[in-house]
Short mmCIF file of C-alpha atoms in Angstrom, two decimals:
data_model
loop_
_atom_site.label_atom_id
_atom_site.label_comp_id
_atom_site.label_asym_id
_atom_site.label_seq_id
_atom_site.Cartn_x
_atom_site.Cartn_y
_atom_site.Cartn_z
CA MET A 99 11.26 18.16 -6.14
CA ARG A 100 9.53 20.30 -3.52
CA ILE A 101 6.07 19.42 -4.88
CA PHE A 102 6.99 15.74 -4.78
CA LEU A 103 8.17 16.00 -1.15
CA VAL A 104 4.93 17.76 -0.16
CA THR A 105 2.91 15.03 -1.88
CA LEU A 106 5.13 12.38 -0.33
CA SER A 107 4.64 14.04 3.06
CA ALA A 108 0.87 13.65 2.75
CA PHE A 109 1.21 9.97 1.87
CA PHE A 110 3.56 9.28 4.77
CA LEU A 111 1.26 11.13 7.13
CA LEU A 112 -1.57 8.82 6.06
CA ALA A 113 0.71 5.80 6.38
CA ALA A 114 1.78 6.91 9.86
CA CYS A 115 -1.84 6.98 10.96
CA GLN A 116 -2.19 3.34 9.93
CA GLY A 117 1.08 2.10 11.39
CA SER A 118 4.51 1.47 9.94
CA PRO A 119 6.52 -1.50 8.70
CA GLU A 120 7.97 -1.82 12.18
CA LYS A 121 5.29 -1.88 14.85
CA GLY A 122 5.70 0.14 18.03
CA GLU A 123 7.01 3.45 16.69
CA SER A 124 6.10 6.30 19.00
CA ALA A 125 3.63 9.06 18.15
CA ALA A 126 6.54 11.52 18.16
CA THR A 127 8.33 9.44 15.54
CA GLU A 128 5.21 9.27 13.40
CA GLN A 129 4.67 13.04 13.65
CA SER A 130 8.21 13.72 12.52
CA ASN A 131 7.31 12.25 9.12
CA ALA A 132 6.58 15.80 7.89
CA ASP A 133 10.34 16.56 7.99
CA PRO A 134 11.84 16.08 4.47
CA GLU A 135 14.83 14.18 5.91
CA LYS A 136 12.48 11.82 7.75
CA LEU A 137 10.42 11.41 4.57
CA LEU A 138 13.47 10.26 2.65
CA TYR A 139 14.49 7.97 5.52
CA ASN A 140 11.01 6.40 5.50
CA LEU A 141 10.99 6.10 1.71
CA GLY A 142 14.33 4.27 1.87
CA SER A 143 12.88 2.00 4.57
CA PHE A 144 9.79 1.25 2.47
CA VAL A 145 11.91 0.46 -0.60
CA SER A 146 14.18 -1.88 1.35
CA TYR A 147 11.23 -3.54 3.13
CA SER A 148 9.50 -4.07 -0.20
CA GLU A 149 12.62 -5.73 -1.62
CA VAL A 150 12.62 -8.14 1.32
CA CYS A 151 8.91 -8.81 0.69
CA THR A 152 9.67 -9.56 -2.96
CA GLU A 153 12.45 -11.97 -2.05
CA PHE A 154 10.57 -13.89 0.63
CA ARG A 155 6.88 -13.50 -0.21
CA GLY A 156 6.78 -12.44 -3.83
CA SER A 157 4.56 -9.49 -2.91
CA GLY A 158 6.83 -6.46 -3.08
CA ALA A 159 6.54 -3.42 -5.32
CA ASP A 160 7.26 -3.78 -9.02
CA ASN A 161 10.96 -3.69 -9.93
CA LYS A 162 10.50 -0.51 -12.02
CA ILE A 163 9.17 1.28 -8.92
CA ILE A 164 12.06 0.10 -6.75
CA LEU A 165 14.56 1.05 -9.46
CA ALA A 166 13.00 4.51 -9.94
CA PHE A 167 13.32 5.35 -6.25
CA THR A 168 16.79 3.88 -5.81
CA GLN A 169 18.10 5.71 -8.88
CA LYS A 170 16.48 9.01 -7.91
CA PHE A 171 17.44 9.07 -4.23
CA ALA A 172 20.50 6.80 -3.88
CA GLY A 173 23.30 8.86 -2.44
CA ASP A 174 20.97 10.93 -0.26
CA PRO A 175 22.21 10.22 3.28
CA GLU A 176 18.73 9.91 4.79
CA PHE A 177 17.39 7.69 2.00
CA ASP A 178 20.48 5.49 2.27
CA ARG A 179 20.12 5.29 6.05
CA GLY A 180 16.47 4.24 5.72
CA TYR A 181 17.33 1.79 2.96
CA ALA A 182 19.93 0.15 5.21
CA ARG A 183 17.21 -0.53 7.80
CA PHE A 184 16.08 -3.76 6.10
CA SER A 185 18.90 -4.38 3.62
CA ASN A 186 20.61 -6.88 5.92
CA TYR A 187 17.61 -9.22 5.60
CA THR A 188 18.28 -10.03 1.94
CA GLY A 189 20.26 -13.17 1.36
CA TRP A 190 18.87 -14.99 4.38
CA ASP A 191 17.19 -18.36 3.99
CA ILE A 192 14.02 -17.27 5.80
CA VAL A 193 12.57 -14.10 7.31
CA SER A 194 9.46 -14.05 9.48
CA GLY A 195 7.11 -11.26 10.45
CA LEU A 196 6.64 -9.67 7.03
CA THR A 197 3.09 -8.58 7.84
CA GLU A 198 3.05 -5.23 6.02
CA CYS A 199 4.16 -6.29 2.51
CA ASP A 200 0.88 -5.49 0.79
CA ARG A 201 0.47 -2.12 2.51
CA VAL A 202 4.04 -1.09 1.75
CA ARG A 203 3.72 -2.22 -1.88
CA GLU A 204 0.52 -0.18 -2.30
CA ALA A 205 2.14 2.86 -0.66
CA LEU A 206 5.18 2.64 -2.93
CA GLU A 207 2.90 2.38 -5.97
CA GLU A 208 1.11 5.56 -4.84
CA TYR A 209 4.41 7.37 -4.16
CA TYR A 210 5.69 6.31 -7.58
CA ASP A 211 2.55 7.61 -9.31
CA ALA A 212 2.88 10.89 -7.40
CA MET A 213 6.54 11.19 -8.34
CA LYS A 214 5.77 10.57 -12.02
CA ALA A 215 2.95 13.14 -11.94
CA THR A 216 4.97 15.88 -10.24
CA ILE A 217 8.53 15.53 -11.49
CA GLY A 218 8.29 13.21 -14.44
#
């Protein structure tokens, strides 16, 4: 688990340098991505955002990736808090401003590959 969080930390650090699903996060917020709790919060946010992208644009991460993360981390308070960030968007008729779907999908695919390689 520790190896996965270190690997995940590196991916989130790269993602923070390129922006986040929600524009306008401060540099302090981006730097806090190295904290394991913040990593799980961000992972939950990415998973939830990707589900919204799937529903409204058809360009979210593969269902097996979403399922792997939700099964592995559901119940973790920080993951659940991050997941709740976009969960209220599902079920709407339309959502606008989904500009980061492809980037988030690619990031989740990388995180999934890293998780499979480090913890099976």
